[in-house]
Short mmCIF file of C-alpha atoms and ligand atoms in Angstrom, two decimals:
data_model
loop_
_atom_site.label_atom_id
_atom_site.label_comp_id
_atom_site.label_asym_id
_atom_site.label_seq_id
_atom_site.Cartn_x
_atom_site.Cartn_y
_atom_site.Cartn_z
CA MET B 1 87.00 71.30 97.27
CA HIS B 2 86.89 71.69 93.51
CA VAL B 3 85.56 74.93 92.02
CA GLU B 4 84.02 75.47 88.58
CA VAL B 5 82.63 78.64 87.06
CA ASP B 6 80.08 79.00 84.29
CA GLU B 7 81.37 82.07 82.48
CA PRO B 8 78.34 82.54 80.20
CA LYS B 9 76.14 82.80 83.31
CA CYS B 10 78.34 85.37 85.08
CA VAL B 11 76.82 88.84 85.29
CA SER B 12 80.09 90.47 86.44
CA ALA B 13 78.76 91.37 89.87
CA GLY B 14 82.18 90.86 91.47
CA LEU B 15 80.89 89.49 94.77
CA CYS B 16 82.98 86.36 94.41
CA VAL B 17 86.15 88.45 94.08
CA MET B 18 85.34 90.36 97.25
CA SER B 19 84.62 87.15 99.17
CA ALA B 20 87.53 85.03 97.94
CA PRO B 21 90.16 87.15 96.14
CA ASP B 22 92.69 84.31 96.07
CA VAL B 23 90.32 82.15 94.09
CA PHE B 24 88.40 84.55 91.83
CA ASP B 25 89.33 87.55 89.73
CA GLN B 26 87.50 89.47 87.03
CA ARG B 27 88.48 90.27 83.45
CA ASP B 28 89.48 93.89 83.02
CA ASP B 29 87.41 94.51 79.93
CA ASP B 30 84.01 93.06 80.81
CA GLY B 31 84.23 91.97 84.45
CA VAL B 32 83.53 88.33 83.75
CA VAL B 33 84.89 86.01 86.40
CA ILE B 34 88.35 84.42 86.11
CA LEU B 35 88.96 81.29 88.14
CA LEU B 36 92.44 81.66 89.63
CA ASP B 37 92.47 78.38 91.51
CA SER B 38 90.12 75.49 90.74
CA ASP B 39 91.35 73.44 93.70
CA PRO B 40 92.00 75.94 96.48
CA ASP B 41 93.50 75.07 99.83
CA THR B 42 90.96 73.83 102.36
CA ALA B 43 91.71 76.92 104.46
CA LEU B 44 89.75 78.85 101.82
CA ASP B 45 86.68 76.60 101.88
CA GLU B 46 84.61 79.02 103.91
CA GLU B 47 85.41 81.97 101.63
CA VAL B 48 84.67 79.93 98.55
CA ARG B 49 81.32 78.77 99.95
CA GLU B 50 80.43 82.37 100.77
CA ALA B 51 81.34 83.45 97.24
CA ALA B 52 79.18 80.74 95.71
CA GLY B 53 76.30 81.64 97.99
CA LEU B 54 76.50 85.33 97.15
CA CYS B 55 76.83 84.97 93.39
CA PRO B 56 73.59 86.41 92.00
CA ALA B 57 73.89 84.34 88.84
CA ALA B 58 74.60 81.00 90.53
CA ALA B 59 77.62 80.77 88.24
CA ILE B 60 79.91 79.12 90.79
CA ARG B 61 79.70 75.37 91.24
CA LEU B 62 81.42 73.62 94.13
CA VAL B 63 82.28 69.95 94.15
CA GLU B 64 83.06 68.63 97.62
CA LYS B 65 85.95 66.17 97.58
S1 LIG I 1 79.75 86.70 91.84
FE1 LIG I 1 78.98 85.42 90.17
S2 LIG I 1 78.17 86.85 88.68
FE2 LIG I 1 79.54 88.01 90.06
S3 LIG I 1 81.55 87.99 89.06
FE3 LIG I 1 81.47 86.26 90.47
S4 LIG I 1 80.77 84.53 89.18
FE4 LIG I 1 80.28 86.40 88.10
#
């Protein structure tokens, strides 16, 4: 699936990084999300869905292919 993040919405909670560390990281200075992989392997679909579901800011958008 395709992943998009809305950086202005991100509140730096870091839950996405804990759920899917191969797909999300956080900036060192302010904790805002960094999208490492916008088209992750399908093996990571479950992690990515969990991350999107946990994000308190609804800043992660998933586009099913
Ligand atoms: S879980 Fe959401 S609010 Fe938290 S760092 Fe990730 S994108 Fe930002």
